[in-house]
Amino acid sequence: PSAKMGCFTFIKVMMILFNLAIFLGGGTLLGVGIWVTVDGQSFLDIFGTISSSIMQVVNVSYFLIVIGSILLVIGFLGCYGAQKESKCLLMMFFSVVLIIFIAEVAAAVVALVYTGLAETLLTAVVTPLLKEKYGKDKSLTHIWNVTMTEIHCCGLNNYTDFTSSPWLEEHGTYPESCCNFEQPCNETLAEKSEVQGCFHQILEEIKTNAGVVGGVAAGIAVLEIASMAVSMYLYCKLDEK
């Protein structure tokens, strides 16, 4: 019995410490979130103008407040539930973590399924827009020029997106980025250059960093599963006591 009790106590203490860390982390995020909401300007001054538009800072602050609040609740339920050996709080902790876990899995599935769908939808909407407006609409032309130069891409799919566009009719050439900035960017050179479309390039960027994102996500998932298992273990052991 003493070995069993020792195991129970050890897991209980681990649960308390782990959730105390989550609680403090949540509190910190919540504090930063509230600070940014109340005084976004001084936050920007201290951390440099990471993002010049205050709007983005405001959005980030609400995101931090939500995440911080959730972590505070989880941390409190887990820590206090384990300390007081309260079955009700442990079950609430388990439920909250389970809901978050299911939501994350659902989001991952949607993201995977959505890329193919996004490409189809974007092609249907953006390609006609480029053929019709590129070279005529100043702001659209500028946005696309900046994007294509920065990402080293051409159109949404490839250079054919600009065929019969006002730009081609006026200049007789394709955008320079479609030919790796070689002159004159005609159809032959554009075809030979084989510059990828922006959608593919952006996807490549995401895939390049997918390892990091996936690693972090997997780490979080393992922690969530472990904490659910521990809370369930404590819950069941309290039945035996």
mmCIF file of C-alpha atoms in Angstrom:
data_model
loop_
_atom_site.group_PDB
_atom_site.id
_atom_site.type_symbol
_atom_site.label_atom_id
_atom_site.label_comp_id
_atom_site.label_asym_id
_atom_site.label_seq_id
_atom_site.Cartn_x
_atom_site.Cartn_y
_atom_site.Cartn_z
ATOM 1 C CA PRO A 1 0.000 0.000 0.000
ATOM 2 C CA SER A 2 2.821 2.442 0.842
ATOM 3 C CA ALA A 3 4.316 2.009 -2.671
ATOM 4 C CA LYS A 4 0.889 2.639 -4.182
ATOM 5 C CA MET A 5 0.397 5.669 -1.949
ATOM 6 C CA GLY A 6 3.894 6.893 -2.835
ATOM 7 C CA CYS A 7 3.072 6.615 -6.538
ATOM 8 C CA PHE A 8 -0.243 8.421 -6.013
ATOM 9 C CA THR A 9 1.440 11.225 -4.045
ATOM 10 C CA PHE A 10 4.229 11.592 -6.610
ATOM 11 C CA ILE A 11 1.747 11.876 -9.496
ATOM 12 C CA LYS A 12 -0.398 14.249 -7.460
ATOM 13 C CA VAL A 13 2.608 16.521 -6.771
ATOM 14 C CA MET A 14 3.642 16.381 -10.458
ATOM 15 C CA MET A 15 0.091 17.291 -11.463
ATOM 16 C CA ILE A 16 0.106 20.237 -9.036
ATOM 17 C CA LEU A 17 3.503 21.542 -10.236
ATOM 18 C CA PHE A 18 2.664 21.068 -13.937
ATOM 19 C CA ASN A 19 -0.641 22.907 -13.587
ATOM 20 C CA LEU A 20 0.930 25.601 -11.438
ATOM 21 C CA ALA A 21 3.306 26.286 -14.358
ATOM 22 C CA ILE A 22 0.330 26.382 -16.769
ATOM 23 C CA PHE A 23 -1.522 28.698 -14.355
ATOM 24 C CA LEU A 24 1.440 31.109 -14.146
ATOM 25 C CA GLY A 25 1.965 30.973 -17.919
ATOM 26 C CA GLY A 26 -1.716 31.740 -18.468
ATOM 27 C CA GLY A 27 -1.542 34.609 -16.006
ATOM 28 C CA THR A 28 1.477 36.070 -17.813
ATOM 29 C CA LEU A 29 -0.198 35.822 -21.238
ATOM 30 C CA LEU A 30 -3.395 37.329 -19.854
ATOM 31 C CA GLY A 31 -1.403 40.190 -18.302
ATOM 32 C CA VAL A 32 0.463 40.920 -21.545
ATOM 33 C CA GLY A 33 -2.816 40.680 -23.502
ATOM 34 C CA ILE A 34 -4.558 43.171 -21.224
ATOM 35 C CA TRP A 35 -1.520 45.484 -21.289
ATOM 36 C CA VAL A 36 -1.462 45.507 -25.099
ATOM 37 C CA THR A 37 -5.228 46.128 -25.238
ATOM 38 C CA VAL A 38 -5.059 49.015 -22.778
ATOM 39 C CA ASP A 39 -1.776 50.516 -23.952
ATOM 40 C CA GLY A 40 -0.749 49.154 -27.344
ATOM 41 C CA GLN A 41 1.542 52.087 -28.079
ATOM 42 C CA SER A 42 3.943 51.640 -25.153
ATOM 43 C CA PHE A 43 4.058 47.903 -25.920
ATOM 44 C CA LEU A 44 5.151 48.773 -29.468
ATOM 45 C CA ASP A 45 7.715 51.292 -28.198
ATOM 46 C CA ILE A 46 9.321 48.720 -25.922
ATOM 47 C CA PHE A 47 9.322 45.832 -28.376
ATOM 48 C CA GLY A 48 10.052 47.960 -31.428
ATOM 49 C CA THR A 49 7.583 48.282 -34.242
ATOM 50 C CA ILE A 50 7.266 44.579 -34.922
ATOM 51 C CA SER A 51 3.991 45.356 -36.585
ATOM 52 C CA SER A 52 3.345 48.934 -37.608
ATOM 53 C CA SER A 53 -0.415 48.581 -37.766
ATOM 54 C CA ILE A 54 -1.986 48.856 -34.321
ATOM 55 C CA MET A 55 -4.877 46.724 -35.593
ATOM 56 C CA GLN A 56 -2.691 43.624 -35.690
ATOM 57 C CA VAL A 57 -1.512 44.334 -32.151
ATOM 58 C CA VAL A 58 -5.110 44.649 -30.998
ATOM 59 C CA ASN A 59 -5.986 41.293 -32.590
ATOM 60 C CA VAL A 60 -2.932 39.652 -31.022
ATOM 61 C CA SER A 61 -3.918 41.067 -27.627
ATOM 62 C CA TYR A 62 -7.394 39.503 -27.748
ATOM 63 C CA PHE A 63 -5.819 36.217 -28.834
ATOM 64 C CA LEU A 64 -3.438 36.382 -25.833
ATOM 65 C CA ILE A 65 -6.313 37.187 -23.468
ATOM 66 C CA VAL A 66 -8.340 34.192 -24.689
ATOM 67 C CA ILE A 67 -5.386 31.770 -24.532
ATOM 68 C CA GLY A 68 -4.265 33.165 -21.171
ATOM 69 C CA SER A 69 -7.764 32.814 -19.689
ATOM 70 C CA ILE A 70 -8.093 29.209 -20.913
ATOM 71 C CA LEU A 71 -4.671 28.312 -19.447
ATOM 72 C CA LEU A 72 -5.600 30.001 -16.145
ATOM 73 C CA VAL A 73 -8.789 27.931 -15.919
ATOM 74 C CA ILE A 74 -7.007 24.677 -16.842
ATOM 75 C CA GLY A 75 -4.136 25.404 -14.439
ATOM 76 C CA PHE A 76 -6.486 26.253 -11.595
ATOM 77 C CA LEU A 77 -8.724 23.202 -12.103
ATOM 78 C CA GLY A 78 -5.762 20.823 -12.337
ATOM 79 C CA CYS A 79 -3.724 22.326 -9.518
ATOM 80 C CA TYR A 80 -6.532 22.895 -7.026
ATOM 81 C CA GLY A 81 -8.297 19.668 -8.031
ATOM 82 C CA ALA A 82 -5.177 17.592 -7.362
ATOM 83 C CA GLN A 83 -4.343 19.478 -4.146
ATOM 84 C CA LYS A 84 -7.844 19.119 -2.683
ATOM 85 C CA GLU A 85 -8.292 15.667 -4.253
ATOM 86 C CA SER A 86 -11.591 16.901 -5.669
ATOM 87 C CA LYS A 87 -13.176 14.465 -8.150
ATOM 88 C CA CYS A 88 -15.450 17.181 -9.523
ATOM 89 C CA LEU A 89 -12.557 19.551 -10.366
ATOM 90 C CA LEU A 90 -10.455 16.737 -11.832
ATOM 91 C CA MET A 91 -13.345 15.708 -14.090
ATOM 92 C CA MET A 92 -13.815 19.352 -15.163
ATOM 93 C CA PHE A 93 -10.066 19.564 -15.913
ATOM 94 C CA PHE A 94 -10.272 16.379 -17.995
ATOM 95 C CA SER A 95 -13.315 17.684 -19.910
ATOM 96 C CA VAL A 96 -11.788 21.082 -20.724
ATOM 97 C CA VAL A 97 -8.520 19.536 -21.984
ATOM 98 C CA LEU A 98 -10.467 16.934 -23.993
ATOM 99 C CA ILE A 99 -12.595 19.626 -25.683
ATOM 100 C CA ILE A 100 -9.450 21.610 -26.600
ATOM 101 C CA PHE A 101 -7.759 18.443 -27.894
ATOM 102 C CA ILE A 102 -10.751 17.551 -30.118
ATOM 103 C CA ALA A 103 -10.911 21.146 -31.418
ATOM 104 C CA GLU A 104 -7.206 21.029 -32.353
ATOM 105 C CA VAL A 105 -7.568 17.711 -34.198
ATOM 106 C CA ALA A 106 -10.608 19.061 -36.062
ATOM 107 C CA ALA A 107 -8.658 22.222 -37.030
ATOM 108 C CA ALA A 108 -5.747 20.119 -38.339
ATOM 109 C CA VAL A 109 -8.079 17.965 -40.454
ATOM 110 C CA VAL A 110 -9.803 21.052 -41.890
ATOM 111 C CA ALA A 111 -6.400 22.598 -42.745
ATOM 112 C CA LEU A 112 -5.310 19.454 -44.602
ATOM 113 C CA VAL A 113 -8.554 19.060 -46.530
ATOM 114 C CA TYR A 114 -8.818 22.785 -47.170
ATOM 115 C CA THR A 115 -5.577 23.297 -49.157
ATOM 116 C CA GLY A 116 -6.941 21.514 -52.258
ATOM 117 C CA LEU A 117 -10.264 23.291 -51.922
ATOM 118 C CA ALA A 118 -8.543 26.649 -51.425
ATOM 119 C CA GLU A 119 -6.532 26.200 -54.623
ATOM 120 C CA THR A 120 -9.673 25.410 -56.629
ATOM 121 C CA LEU A 121 -11.600 28.363 -55.183
ATOM 122 C CA LEU A 122 -8.699 30.795 -55.584
ATOM 123 C CA THR A 123 -8.085 29.743 -59.189
ATOM 124 C CA ALA A 124 -11.775 30.251 -59.989
ATOM 125 C CA VAL A 125 -11.813 33.718 -58.402
ATOM 126 C CA VAL A 126 -8.299 35.153 -58.807
ATOM 127 C CA THR A 127 -7.377 34.043 -62.342
ATOM 128 C CA PRO A 128 -10.273 35.897 -64.058
ATOM 129 C CA LEU A 129 -9.461 38.914 -61.847
ATOM 130 C CA LEU A 130 -5.808 38.980 -63.031
ATOM 131 C CA LYS A 131 -6.799 38.580 -66.684
ATOM 132 C CA GLU A 132 -9.270 41.432 -66.328
ATOM 133 C CA LYS A 133 -7.613 43.915 -63.942
ATOM 134 C CA TYR A 134 -3.806 43.403 -63.885
ATOM 135 C CA GLY A 135 -2.295 46.480 -65.535
ATOM 136 C CA LYS A 136 -5.565 48.434 -65.355
ATOM 137 C CA ASP A 137 -6.289 48.502 -61.617
ATOM 138 C CA LYS A 138 -3.338 50.311 -59.972
ATOM 139 C CA SER A 139 -3.653 48.965 -56.425
ATOM 140 C CA LEU A 140 -4.217 45.359 -57.552
ATOM 141 C CA THR A 141 -1.237 45.601 -59.923
ATOM 142 C CA HIS A 142 0.967 47.038 -57.165
ATOM 143 C CA ILE A 143 -0.025 44.383 -54.603
ATOM 144 C CA TRP A 144 0.681 41.595 -57.079
ATOM 145 C CA ASN A 145 4.006 43.113 -58.139
ATOM 146 C CA VAL A 146 5.194 43.337 -54.529
ATOM 147 C CA THR A 147 4.006 39.785 -53.768
ATOM 148 C CA MET A 148 5.613 38.288 -56.885
ATOM 149 C CA THR A 149 8.916 40.079 -56.262
ATOM 150 C CA GLU A 150 9.060 39.126 -52.566
ATOM 151 C CA ILE A 151 8.073 35.462 -52.973
ATOM 152 C CA HIS A 152 9.748 34.967 -56.396
ATOM 153 C CA CYS A 153 6.586 33.686 -58.018
ATOM 154 C CA CYS A 154 4.407 34.467 -61.027
ATOM 155 C CA GLY A 155 0.609 34.792 -60.968
ATOM 156 C CA LEU A 156 -1.462 32.414 -58.890
ATOM 157 C CA ASN A 157 -0.695 29.281 -60.938
ATOM 158 C CA ASN A 158 1.891 30.470 -63.524
ATOM 159 C CA TYR A 159 2.507 33.061 -66.268
ATOM 160 C CA THR A 160 -0.636 32.035 -68.220
ATOM 161 C CA ASP A 161 -2.714 33.876 -65.585
ATOM 162 C CA PHE A 162 -1.614 37.112 -67.322
ATOM 163 C CA THR A 163 -2.466 36.019 -70.860
ATOM 164 C CA SER A 164 -4.934 38.540 -72.356
ATOM 165 C CA SER A 165 -4.551 40.877 -69.350
ATOM 166 C CA PRO A 166 -4.544 44.690 -69.876
ATOM 167 C CA TRP A 167 -0.828 44.653 -68.918
ATOM 168 C CA LEU A 168 0.077 42.222 -71.701
ATOM 169 C CA GLU A 169 -2.003 44.122 -74.238
ATOM 170 C CA GLU A 170 -0.423 47.452 -73.249
ATOM 171 C CA HIS A 171 3.238 46.397 -72.787
ATOM 172 C CA GLY A 172 3.362 43.288 -74.952
ATOM 173 C CA THR A 173 5.271 41.504 -72.153
ATOM 174 C CA TYR A 174 4.539 39.488 -69.024
ATOM 175 C CA PRO A 175 5.480 40.805 -65.531
ATOM 176 C CA GLU A 176 9.284 40.649 -65.106
ATOM 177 C CA SER A 177 9.110 38.263 -62.157
ATOM 178 C CA CYS A 178 7.651 35.612 -64.512
ATOM 179 C CA CYS A 179 11.035 35.535 -66.338
ATOM 180 C CA ASN A 180 13.348 35.821 -63.279
ATOM 181 C CA PHE A 181 13.649 39.535 -64.178
ATOM 182 C CA GLU A 182 15.189 38.849 -67.582
ATOM 183 C CA GLN A 183 14.172 41.138 -70.469
ATOM 184 C CA PRO A 184 12.045 41.065 -72.587
ATOM 185 C CA CYS A 185 9.620 38.843 -70.710
ATOM 186 C CA ASN A 186 7.738 37.322 -73.632
ATOM 187 C CA GLU A 187 5.815 34.035 -73.725
ATOM 188 C CA THR A 188 8.845 31.977 -74.834
ATOM 189 C CA LEU A 189 11.062 33.245 -72.015
ATOM 190 C CA ALA A 190 8.246 32.982 -69.422
ATOM 191 C CA GLU A 191 7.633 29.364 -70.434
ATOM 192 C CA LYS A 192 11.367 28.571 -70.333
ATOM 193 C CA SER A 193 11.839 30.270 -66.924
ATOM 194 C CA GLU A 194 9.252 27.963 -65.310
ATOM 195 C CA VAL A 195 8.661 30.342 -62.383
ATOM 196 C CA GLN A 196 6.129 28.771 -60.038
ATOM 197 C CA GLY A 197 2.783 30.305 -59.175
ATOM 198 C CA CYS A 198 2.444 32.175 -55.879
ATOM 199 C CA PHE A 199 0.020 29.663 -54.391
ATOM 200 C CA HIS A 200 2.569 26.857 -54.794
ATOM 201 C CA GLN A 201 5.379 29.019 -53.449
ATOM 202 C CA ILE A 202 3.390 29.961 -50.345
ATOM 203 C CA LEU A 203 2.506 26.290 -49.803
ATOM 204 C CA GLU A 204 6.208 25.402 -50.157
ATOM 205 C CA GLU A 205 7.076 27.988 -47.507
ATOM 206 C CA ILE A 206 4.492 26.462 -45.179
ATOM 207 C CA LYS A 207 5.783 22.936 -45.901
ATOM 208 C CA THR A 208 9.366 24.039 -45.226
ATOM 209 C CA ASN A 209 8.335 25.159 -41.750
ATOM 210 C CA ALA A 210 5.819 22.341 -41.304
ATOM 211 C CA GLY A 211 8.378 20.321 -39.331
ATOM 212 C CA VAL A 212 8.648 23.004 -36.676
ATOM 213 C CA VAL A 213 4.892 23.621 -36.536
ATOM 214 C CA GLY A 214 4.185 19.873 -36.516
ATOM 215 C CA GLY A 215 6.768 19.298 -33.788
ATOM 216 C CA VAL A 216 5.271 21.960 -31.542
ATOM 217 C CA ALA A 217 1.740 20.655 -32.208
ATOM 218 C CA ALA A 218 2.807 17.070 -31.461
ATOM 219 C CA GLY A 219 4.484 18.211 -28.242
ATOM 220 C CA ILE A 220 1.321 20.019 -27.129
ATOM 221 C CA ALA A 221 -0.821 16.982 -28.041
ATOM 222 C CA VAL A 222 1.414 14.638 -26.007
ATOM 223 C CA LEU A 223 1.210 16.989 -23.001
ATOM 224 C CA GLU A 224 -2.582 17.155 -23.307
ATOM 225 C CA ILE A 225 -2.942 13.377 -23.542
ATOM 226 C CA ALA A 226 -0.553 12.920 -20.602
ATOM 227 C CA SER A 227 -2.413 15.442 -18.450
ATOM 228 C CA MET A 228 -5.769 13.790 -19.299
ATOM 229 C CA ALA A 229 -4.318 10.395 -18.372
ATOM 230 C CA VAL A 230 -2.904 11.712 -15.077
ATOM 231 C CA SER A 231 -6.152 13.450 -14.117
ATOM 232 C CA MET A 232 -8.064 10.237 -14.913
ATOM 233 C CA TYR A 233 -5.577 8.189 -12.846
ATOM 234 C CA LEU A 234 -6.025 10.494 -9.831
ATOM 235 C CA TYR A 235 -9.788 10.467 -10.325
ATOM 236 C CA CYS A 236 -9.913 6.646 -10.321
ATOM 237 C CA LYS A 237 -7.499 6.350 -7.370
ATOM 238 C CA LEU A 238 -9.756 8.657 -5.327
ATOM 239 C CA ASP A 239 -12.516 6.084 -5.836
ATOM 240 C CA GLU A 240 -10.338 3.440 -4.213
ATOM 241 C CA LYS A 241 -9.379 5.604 -1.243
#
